[in-house]
mmCIF file of C-alpha atoms in Angstrom:
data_model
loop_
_atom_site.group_PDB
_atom_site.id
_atom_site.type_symbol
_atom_site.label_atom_id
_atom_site.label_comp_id
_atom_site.label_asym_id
_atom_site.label_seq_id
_atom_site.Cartn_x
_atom_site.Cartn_y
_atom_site.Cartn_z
ATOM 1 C CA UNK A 1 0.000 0.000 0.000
ATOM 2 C CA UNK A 2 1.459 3.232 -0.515
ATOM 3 C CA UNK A 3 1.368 6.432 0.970
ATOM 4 C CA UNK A 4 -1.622 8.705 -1.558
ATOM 5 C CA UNK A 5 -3.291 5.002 -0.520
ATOM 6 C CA UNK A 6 -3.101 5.265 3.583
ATOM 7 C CA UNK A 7 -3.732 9.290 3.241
ATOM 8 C CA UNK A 8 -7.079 8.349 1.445
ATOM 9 C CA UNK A 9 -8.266 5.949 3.972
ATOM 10 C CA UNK A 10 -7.131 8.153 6.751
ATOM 11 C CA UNK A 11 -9.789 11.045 4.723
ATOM 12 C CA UNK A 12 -12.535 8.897 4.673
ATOM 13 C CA UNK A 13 -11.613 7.848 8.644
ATOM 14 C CA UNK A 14 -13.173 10.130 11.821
ATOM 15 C CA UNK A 15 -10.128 11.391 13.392
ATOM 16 C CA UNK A 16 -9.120 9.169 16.274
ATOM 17 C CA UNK A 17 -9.650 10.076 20.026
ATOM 18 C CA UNK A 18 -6.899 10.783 21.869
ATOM 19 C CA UNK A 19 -6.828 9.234 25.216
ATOM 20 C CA UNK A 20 -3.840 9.984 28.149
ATOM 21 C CA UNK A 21 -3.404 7.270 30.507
ATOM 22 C CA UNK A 22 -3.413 8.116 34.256
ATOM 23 C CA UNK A 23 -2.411 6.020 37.371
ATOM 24 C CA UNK A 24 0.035 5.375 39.466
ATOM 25 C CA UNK A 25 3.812 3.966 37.670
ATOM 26 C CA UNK A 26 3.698 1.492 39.978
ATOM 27 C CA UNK A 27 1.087 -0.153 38.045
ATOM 28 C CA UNK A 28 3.396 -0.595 34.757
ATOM 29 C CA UNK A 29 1.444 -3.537 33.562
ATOM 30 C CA UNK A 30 -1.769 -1.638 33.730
ATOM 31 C CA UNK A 31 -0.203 0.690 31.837
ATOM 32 C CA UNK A 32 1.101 -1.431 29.149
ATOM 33 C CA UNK A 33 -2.086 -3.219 28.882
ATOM 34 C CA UNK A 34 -4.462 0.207 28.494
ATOM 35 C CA UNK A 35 -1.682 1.127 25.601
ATOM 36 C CA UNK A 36 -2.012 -2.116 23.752
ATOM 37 C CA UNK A 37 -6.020 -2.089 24.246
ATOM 38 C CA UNK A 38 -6.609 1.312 23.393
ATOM 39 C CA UNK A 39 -4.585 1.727 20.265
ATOM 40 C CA UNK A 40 -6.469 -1.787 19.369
ATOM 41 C CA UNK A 41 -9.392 0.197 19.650
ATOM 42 C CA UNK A 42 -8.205 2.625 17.599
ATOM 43 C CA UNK A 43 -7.263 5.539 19.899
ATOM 44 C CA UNK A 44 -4.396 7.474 20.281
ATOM 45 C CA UNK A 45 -2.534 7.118 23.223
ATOM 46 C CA UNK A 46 -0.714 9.299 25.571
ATOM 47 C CA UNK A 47 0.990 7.723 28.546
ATOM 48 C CA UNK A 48 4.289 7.642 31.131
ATOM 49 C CA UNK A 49 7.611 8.184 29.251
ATOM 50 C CA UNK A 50 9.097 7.569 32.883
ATOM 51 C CA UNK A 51 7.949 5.087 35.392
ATOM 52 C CA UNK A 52 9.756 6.912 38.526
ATOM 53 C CA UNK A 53 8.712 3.907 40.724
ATOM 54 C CA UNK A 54 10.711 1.542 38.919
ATOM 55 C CA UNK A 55 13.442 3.274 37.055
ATOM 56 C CA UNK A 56 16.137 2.127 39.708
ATOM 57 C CA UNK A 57 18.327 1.426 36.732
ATOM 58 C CA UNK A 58 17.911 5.380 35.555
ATOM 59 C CA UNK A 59 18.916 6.167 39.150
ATOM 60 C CA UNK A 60 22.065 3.935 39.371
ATOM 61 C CA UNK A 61 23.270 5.234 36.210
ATOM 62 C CA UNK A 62 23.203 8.964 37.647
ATOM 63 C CA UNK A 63 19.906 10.334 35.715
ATOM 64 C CA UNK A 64 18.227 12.970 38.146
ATOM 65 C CA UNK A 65 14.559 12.261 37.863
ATOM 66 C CA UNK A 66 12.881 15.682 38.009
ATOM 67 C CA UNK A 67 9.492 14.496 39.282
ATOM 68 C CA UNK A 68 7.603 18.015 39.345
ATOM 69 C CA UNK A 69 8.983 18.534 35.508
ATOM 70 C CA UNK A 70 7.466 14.866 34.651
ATOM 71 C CA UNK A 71 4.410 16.185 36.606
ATOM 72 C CA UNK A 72 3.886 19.261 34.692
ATOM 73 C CA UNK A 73 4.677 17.328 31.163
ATOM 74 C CA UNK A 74 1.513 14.733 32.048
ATOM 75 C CA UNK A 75 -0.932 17.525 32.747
ATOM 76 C CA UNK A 76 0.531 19.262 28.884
ATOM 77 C CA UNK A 77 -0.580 15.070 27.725
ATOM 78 C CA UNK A 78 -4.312 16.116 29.196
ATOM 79 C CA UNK A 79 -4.449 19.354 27.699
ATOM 80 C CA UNK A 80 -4.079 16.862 23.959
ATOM 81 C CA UNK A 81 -6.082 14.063 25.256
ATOM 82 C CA UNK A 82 -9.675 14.273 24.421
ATOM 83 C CA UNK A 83 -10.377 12.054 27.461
ATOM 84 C CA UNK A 84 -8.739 10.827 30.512
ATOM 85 C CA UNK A 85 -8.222 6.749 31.172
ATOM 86 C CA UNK A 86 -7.696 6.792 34.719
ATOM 87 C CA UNK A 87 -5.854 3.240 35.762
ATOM 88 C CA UNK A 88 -7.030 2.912 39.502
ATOM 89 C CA UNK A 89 -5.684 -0.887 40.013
ATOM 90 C CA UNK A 90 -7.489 -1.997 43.087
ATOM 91 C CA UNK A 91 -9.426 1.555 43.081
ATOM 92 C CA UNK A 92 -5.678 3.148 44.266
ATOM 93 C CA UNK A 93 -5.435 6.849 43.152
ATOM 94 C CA UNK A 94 -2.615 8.130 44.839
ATOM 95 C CA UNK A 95 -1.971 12.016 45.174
ATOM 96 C CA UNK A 96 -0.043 12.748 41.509
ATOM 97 C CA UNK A 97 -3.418 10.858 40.049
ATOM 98 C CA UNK A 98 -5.925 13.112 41.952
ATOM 99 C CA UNK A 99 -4.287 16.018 40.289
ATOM 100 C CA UNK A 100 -4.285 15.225 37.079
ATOM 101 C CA UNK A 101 -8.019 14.190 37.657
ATOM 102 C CA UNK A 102 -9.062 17.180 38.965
ATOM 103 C CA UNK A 103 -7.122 18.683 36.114
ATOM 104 C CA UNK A 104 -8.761 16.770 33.725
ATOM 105 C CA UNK A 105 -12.312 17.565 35.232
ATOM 106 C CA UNK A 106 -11.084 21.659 35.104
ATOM 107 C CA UNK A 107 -10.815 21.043 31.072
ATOM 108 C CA UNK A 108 -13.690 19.445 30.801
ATOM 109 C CA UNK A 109 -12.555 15.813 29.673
ATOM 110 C CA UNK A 110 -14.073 12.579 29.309
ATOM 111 C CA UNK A 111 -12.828 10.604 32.286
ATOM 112 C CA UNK A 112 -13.104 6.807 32.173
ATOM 113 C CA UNK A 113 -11.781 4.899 35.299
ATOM 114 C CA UNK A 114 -10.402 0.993 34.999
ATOM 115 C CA UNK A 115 -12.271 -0.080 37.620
#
């Protein structure tokens, strides 16, 4: 297929939603799973670039993990997503979470919880 073929399907296509995946990093798989499921279903997905839970490898190498910079990068994610998956494993939201929901709720965003 080449590429005048893909742009003329993607014209004839609704624009995908894009969805930002919230949680806690210590729930990695959850994360990996909502990425895989969602883009199955077509979305566009937003997620962690860092998981600052389990990084220890980033840490023992020397990388400084600027967690309020990471913060402020996940609520710029929201301001793209058109909705919010929130990724409450065992209904945990933990502080970071709650702020980006209530960020999310500010906008005006869809907000779908796991469970």
């Amino acid at each position: 297929m080449t590429l005048d073929d893909l742009l003329m399907l993607k014209e004839q296509q609704v624009p995908p939603t894009i969805v930002c995946l919230c949680g806690s990093t210590r729930f990695a798989q959850a994360f990996q799973d909502a990425n895989l499921f969602e883009t199955l279903a077509g979305r566009i997905v937003l997620s962690i670039g860092c998981n600052t839970k389990s990084d220890d490898d980033l840490v023992r190498a020397g990388v400084v993990i600027n967690k309020e910079a990471l913060d402020t990068l996940h609520l710029a994610k929201i301001d793209l997503a058109d909705e919010v998956l929130v990724l409450n494993v065992g209904g945990y939201v933990g502080e970071s979470t709650r702020r980006e929901v209530e960020y999310a709720q500010r906008l005006g965003k869809c907000i779908r919880w796991l469970e």
